[in-house]
Amino acid sequence: MANLKIGTIGLGRLGYHHTKNVTRTFGAELVAVADAFPDALKRGETDFGVKGYADYRDLINDPEVEAIVIATPTQTHYEVLMAAIPSGKPIFCEKPITFELDEAEKIVKEVERYNAFVMIGYMRRYDPAYMAGKKMIESGECGKPIYVHDCCRDPKGPPPNYVPQSGGLFVDMGVHDLDIVRWMMGCEITEIYSRGSVLKYDFLNELNDVDHGQMLLKFENGALGMIEVCRNGNNVYECRTEVVGKEKTILVGQDRLTNVTMIGDRSRTTDMSDWVLERFKDAYEGELQAFVDCVRAGNPSPVDAYDGLVGIKLALAATESYRTDKPVQLTY
């Protein structure tokens, strides 16, 4: 089977990372890149040896490009997706699908209109540990899952100039956690009650954001959950989840980066990740492999536009709950 010829839109930190992963993906061939910033575009053209476009529309319309990876800033996702979907080319789009619920709804309608293939980049679903945990739950070995606790901590606070375009803590970080607990539990979230505060980075007060947040959850089947998101991991990136079943409990997450421990002098030392790209290296590669495999096999998207819609719906509900200090009910 011929390789899937891919063009990537967006060559920032994560876009460049995705582009590099395309070159490592079995069955894929990178043929074009696009970025509106000249320096980023030049770097992409030079490093990857492919043609480059300053206007992403030119990449979409390039007949050699058979599939598209979108990794531009979130506030541009709606515009780029709405331009790309009518092309009929399969699309991989980094999370979140957009910042606005009405835009997400329009994207889903456009996907349905064109019967388009769109996959959203919730990479944790492709982390080997999370995949193993999901299989254990689906096997029934742990019994019915009745409670989930999830924790994600960035190593430090965000750059101040990033905060206004991040969507806020509950969107920027929380959208991943909300997706993974929804996926692990196999059930929709029907209520969110959020709390948040600035406990370390005082500049966030002026930017109307927080560095620590908590979300209490109720699920459609009666299960409960709690998510912690924070920007104070003290120079360590932490991400872990536990699912309590009626019979057994499943723990997913990292307490080390490499499988080696040093013990001595009454202490125990391991190394840990300091950023998400390191911790979820395999997951980022795995999601692109899944994208290519599904497209080449003619299978449906495993993380579709509806999943993107639900993710931003939950994250915005969490933000609303924090702002109003009231639980938010969700319907589907």
CSV table of N, CA and C in Angstrom, one decimal, residues 96-102 104-105 122 125 148 150 167-195 214-220 225 227 229 303 305-324 326-332:
chain,number,residue,atom,x,y,z
A,96,PRO,N,-7.3,21.6,21.9
A,96,PRO,CA,-8.7,21.4,21.7
A,96,PRO,C,-9.2,21.7,20.4
A,97,ILE,N,-10.4,21.2,20.0
A,97,ILE,CA,-10.9,21.4,18.6
A,97,ILE,C,-11.1,22.9,18.3
A,98,THR,N,-11.4,23.7,19.4
A,98,THR,CA,-11.6,25.2,19.3
A,98,THR,C,-11.8,25.6,20.7
A,99,PHE,N,-11.9,26.9,20.9
A,99,PHE,CA,-12.2,27.5,22.2
A,99,PHE,C,-13.7,27.8,22.4
A,100,GLU,N,-14.5,27.8,21.3
A,100,GLU,CA,-15.9,28.2,21.4
A,100,GLU,C,-16.8,27.0,21.1
A,101,LEU,N,-17.8,26.9,22.0
A,101,LEU,CA,-18.7,25.8,21.8
A,101,LEU,C,-19.5,25.9,20.5
A,102,ASP,N,-20.0,27.1,20.1
A,102,ASP,CA,-20.7,27.2,18.9
A,102,ASP,C,-19.9,26.8,17.7
A,104,ALA,N,-17.4,24.6,17.7
A,104,ALA,CA,-17.2,23.2,17.8
A,104,ALA,C,-18.5,22.5,17.2
A,105,GLU,N,-19.6,23.1,17.5
A,105,GLU,CA,-20.9,22.5,16.9
A,105,GLU,C,-20.9,22.6,15.4
A,122,TYR,N,-6.1,13.9,21.2
A,122,TYR,CA,-6.0,13.6,22.7
A,122,TYR,C,-5.0,12.4,22.9
A,125,ARG,N,-4.8,8.9,25.1
A,125,ARG,CA,-5.5,7.7,24.8
A,125,ARG,C,-4.5,6.7,24.1
A,148,VAL,N,-13.2,7.7,39.8
A,148,VAL,CA,-11.9,8.0,39.1
A,148,VAL,C,-11.3,9.3,39.7
A,150,ASP,N,-8.0,11.8,39.0
A,150,ASP,CA,-7.0,12.2,38.0
A,150,ASP,C,-6.2,13.4,38.4
A,167,GLY,N,-7.0,30.0,26.9
A,167,GLY,CA,-8.3,29.5,27.3
A,167,GLY,C,-8.5,29.4,28.8
A,168,GLY,N,-7.4,29.6,29.5
A,168,GLY,CA,-7.5,29.4,31.0
A,168,GLY,C,-7.2,28.0,31.4
A,169,LEU,N,-6.9,27.8,32.7
A,169,LEU,CA,-6.4,26.5,33.2
A,169,LEU,C,-7.3,25.4,32.9
A,170,PHE,N,-8.6,25.6,33.1
A,170,PHE,CA,-9.6,24.5,33.0
A,170,PHE,C,-9.7,24.0,31.5
A,171,VAL,N,-9.4,24.9,30.6
A,171,VAL,CA,-9.4,24.6,29.1
A,171,VAL,C,-8.0,24.1,28.7
A,172,ASP,N,-7.0,24.8,29.0
A,172,ASP,CA,-5.7,24.5,28.5
A,172,ASP,C,-5.2,23.2,29.0
A,173,MET,N,-5.3,23.0,30.3
A,173,MET,CA,-4.9,21.7,30.9
A,173,MET,C,-6.1,20.7,31.0
A,174,GLY,N,-7.2,21.2,31.6
A,174,GLY,CA,-8.3,20.4,32.0
A,174,GLY,C,-8.9,19.6,30.9
A,175,VAL,N,-8.8,20.1,29.6
A,175,VAL,CA,-9.5,19.4,28.5
A,175,VAL,C,-8.9,18.0,28.3
A,176,HIS,N,-7.6,17.8,28.5
A,176,HIS,CA,-7.0,16.5,28.4
A,176,HIS,C,-7.5,15.6,29.5
A,177,ASP,N,-7.6,16.1,30.7
A,177,ASP,CA,-8.0,15.2,31.8
A,177,ASP,C,-9.5,14.9,31.7
A,178,LEU,N,-10.3,15.8,31.3
A,178,LEU,CA,-11.7,15.5,31.1
A,178,LEU,C,-11.9,14.5,30.1
A,179,ASP,N,-11.1,14.5,29.0
A,179,ASP,CA,-11.3,13.5,28.0
A,179,ASP,C,-10.8,12.2,28.5
A,180,ILE,N,-9.7,12.1,29.2
A,180,ILE,CA,-9.2,10.8,29.6
A,180,ILE,C,-10.1,10.1,30.6
A,181,VAL,N,-10.7,10.9,31.5
A,181,VAL,CA,-11.6,10.2,32.5
A,181,VAL,C,-12.9,9.8,31.8
A,182,ARG,N,-13.4,10.6,30.9
A,182,ARG,CA,-14.5,10.2,30.1
A,182,ARG,C,-14.3,8.9,29.4
A,183,TRP,N,-13.1,8.8,28.7
A,183,TRP,CA,-12.7,7.6,28.0
A,183,TRP,C,-12.5,6.4,28.9
A,184,MET,N,-11.7,6.6,29.9
A,184,MET,CA,-11.4,5.5,30.8
A,184,MET,C,-12.7,4.9,31.5
A,185,MET,N,-13.6,5.8,31.9
A,185,MET,CA,-14.9,5.4,32.5
A,185,MET,C,-15.9,4.8,31.5
A,186,GLY,N,-15.7,5.2,30.3
A,186,GLY,CA,-16.7,4.8,29.2
A,186,GLY,C,-18.1,5.3,29.5
A,187,CYS,N,-18.1,6.6,29.9
A,187,CYS,CA,-19.4,7.1,30.3
A,187,CYS,C,-19.3,8.7,30.3
A,188,GLU,N,-20.5,9.3,30.0
A,188,GLU,CA,-20.5,10.8,29.9
A,188,GLU,C,-20.5,11.4,31.3
A,189,ILE,N,-20.0,12.6,31.4
A,189,ILE,CA,-20.0,13.4,32.6
A,189,ILE,C,-21.3,14.2,32.6
A,190,THR,N,-22.0,14.2,33.6
A,190,THR,CA,-23.3,14.9,33.7
A,190,THR,C,-23.3,16.1,34.6
A,191,GLU,N,-22.3,16.3,35.5
A,191,GLU,CA,-22.2,17.4,36.4
A,191,GLU,C,-20.7,17.7,36.7
A,192,ILE,N,-20.4,19.0,36.7
A,192,ILE,CA,-19.1,19.5,37.1
A,192,ILE,C,-19.2,20.6,38.1
A,193,TYR,N,-18.4,20.5,39.2
A,193,TYR,CA,-18.3,21.5,40.2
A,193,TYR,C,-16.8,21.9,40.3
A,194,SER,N,-16.4,23.1,40.0
A,194,SER,CA,-15.0,23.4,40.0
A,194,SER,C,-14.6,24.5,41.0
A,195,ARG,N,-13.4,24.4,41.5
A,195,ARG,CA,-12.9,25.4,42.4
A,195,ARG,C,-11.5,25.7,41.9
A,214,GLN,N,-9.6,22.3,40.8
A,214,GLN,CA,-10.2,21.0,41.1
A,214,GLN,C,-11.5,20.9,40.5
A,215,MET,N,-11.9,19.8,40.0
A,215,MET,CA,-13.2,19.5,39.4
A,215,MET,C,-13.8,18.3,40.0
A,216,LEU,N,-15.0,18.4,40.6
A,216,LEU,CA,-15.7,17.3,41.1
A,216,LEU,C,-16.7,16.9,40.0
A,217,LEU,N,-16.8,15.6,39.8
A,217,LEU,CA,-17.6,15.1,38.6
A,217,LEU,C,-18.6,14.1,39.1
A,218,LYS,N,-19.7,14.1,38.3
A,218,LYS,CA,-20.7,13.0,38.4
A,218,LYS,C,-20.9,12.5,37.0
A,219,PHE,N,-21.0,11.1,36.9
A,219,PHE,CA,-21.1,10.5,35.6
A,219,PHE,C,-22.6,10.0,35.4
A,220,GLU,N,-22.9,9.7,34.1
A,220,GLU,CA,-24.2,9.3,33.8
A,220,GLU,C,-24.7,8.0,34.5
A,225,GLY,N,-16.1,11.3,40.4
A,225,GLY,CA,-14.7,11.5,40.0
A,225,GLY,C,-14.2,12.9,40.5
A,227,ILE,N,-10.8,15.6,39.5
A,227,ILE,CA,-9.6,16.0,38.7
A,227,ILE,C,-8.9,17.1,39.4
A,229,VAL,N,-5.9,19.8,38.5
A,229,VAL,CA,-5.0,20.4,37.5
A,229,VAL,C,-4.2,21.6,38.2
A,303,VAL,N,-10.9,9.1,17.4
A,303,VAL,CA,-11.2,10.2,18.3
A,303,VAL,C,-11.8,11.3,17.4
A,305,ALA,N,-14.6,14.3,15.7
A,305,ALA,CA,-15.0,15.7,16.0
A,305,ALA,C,-15.9,15.8,17.2
A,306,TYR,N,-16.8,14.8,17.3
A,306,TYR,CA,-17.7,14.8,18.5
A,306,TYR,C,-17.0,14.7,19.8
A,307,ASP,N,-15.9,13.9,19.8
A,307,ASP,CA,-15.1,13.9,21.0
A,307,ASP,C,-14.5,15.2,21.3
A,308,GLY,N,-14.1,15.9,20.2
A,308,GLY,CA,-13.5,17.3,20.4
A,308,GLY,C,-14.6,18.2,20.9
A,309,LEU,N,-15.8,18.1,20.4
A,309,LEU,CA,-16.9,18.9,20.9
A,309,LEU,C,-17.2,18.7,22.3
A,310,VAL,N,-17.3,17.4,22.8
A,310,VAL,CA,-17.5,17.1,24.2
A,310,VAL,C,-16.4,17.6,25.0
A,311,GLY,N,-15.2,17.5,24.6
A,311,GLY,CA,-14.0,18.0,25.4
A,311,GLY,C,-14.1,19.4,25.7
A,312,ILE,N,-14.4,20.3,24.7
A,312,ILE,CA,-14.4,21.7,25.0
A,312,ILE,C,-15.7,22.1,25.7
A,313,LYS,N,-16.8,21.3,25.5
A,313,LYS,CA,-18.0,21.6,26.3
A,313,LYS,C,-17.8,21.3,27.8
A,314,LEU,N,-17.1,20.3,28.1
A,314,LEU,CA,-16.8,20.0,29.5
A,314,LEU,C,-15.8,21.0,30.1
A,315,ALA,N,-14.8,21.4,29.3
A,315,ALA,CA,-13.8,22.3,29.8
A,315,ALA,C,-14.4,23.7,30.1
A,316,LEU,N,-15.3,24.1,29.2
A,316,LEU,CA,-16.0,25.4,29.4
A,316,LEU,C,-17.0,25.3,30.5
A,317,ALA,N,-17.6,24.2,30.7
A,317,ALA,CA,-18.5,24.0,31.9
A,317,ALA,C,-17.7,24.1,33.2
A,318,ALA,N,-16.5,23.5,33.2
A,318,ALA,CA,-15.7,23.6,34.4
A,318,ALA,C,-15.3,25.0,34.7
A,319,THR,N,-15.0,25.8,33.6
A,319,THR,CA,-14.6,27.2,33.8
A,319,THR,C,-15.8,28.0,34.3
A,320,GLU,N,-17.0,27.7,33.7
A,320,GLU,CA,-18.2,28.4,34.2
A,320,GLU,C,-18.5,28.1,35.7
A,321,SER,N,-18.3,26.9,36.1
A,321,SER,CA,-18.5,26.5,37.5
A,321,SER,C,-17.6,27.2,38.4
A,322,TYR,N,-16.3,27.3,38.0
A,322,TYR,CA,-15.4,28.1,38.8
A,322,TYR,C,-15.8,29.5,38.9
A,323,ARG,N,-16.2,30.1,37.8
A,323,ARG,CA,-16.6,31.6,37.8
A,323,ARG,C,-17.8,31.8,38.7
A,324,THR,N,-18.8,30.9,38.6
A,324,THR,CA,-20.0,31.1,39.3
A,324,THR,C,-20.1,30.5,40.7
A,326,LYS,N,-20.8,27.4,41.3
A,326,LYS,CA,-22.0,26.6,41.3
A,326,LYS,C,-21.8,25.4,40.4
A,327,PRO,N,-22.4,24.2,40.7
A,327,PRO,CA,-22.3,23.1,39.8
A,327,PRO,C,-22.9,23.4,38.5
A,328,VAL,N,-22.4,22.8,37.4
A,328,VAL,CA,-23.0,22.9,36.1
A,328,VAL,C,-23.5,21.6,35.6
A,329,GLN,N,-24.7,21.5,35.2
A,329,GLN,CA,-25.3,20.3,34.7
A,329,GLN,C,-25.1,20.2,33.2
A,330,LEU,N,-24.8,19.0,32.7
A,330,LEU,CA,-24.6,18.8,31.3
A,330,LEU,C,-25.5,17.8,30.6
A,331,THR,N,-26.0,18.2,29.4
A,331,THR,CA,-26.9,17.3,28.7
A,331,THR,C,-26.2,17.0,27.3
A,332,TYR,N,-26.6,15.9,26.7
A,332,TYR,CA,-26.0,15.5,25.4
A,332,TYR,C,-27.1,15.2,24.4
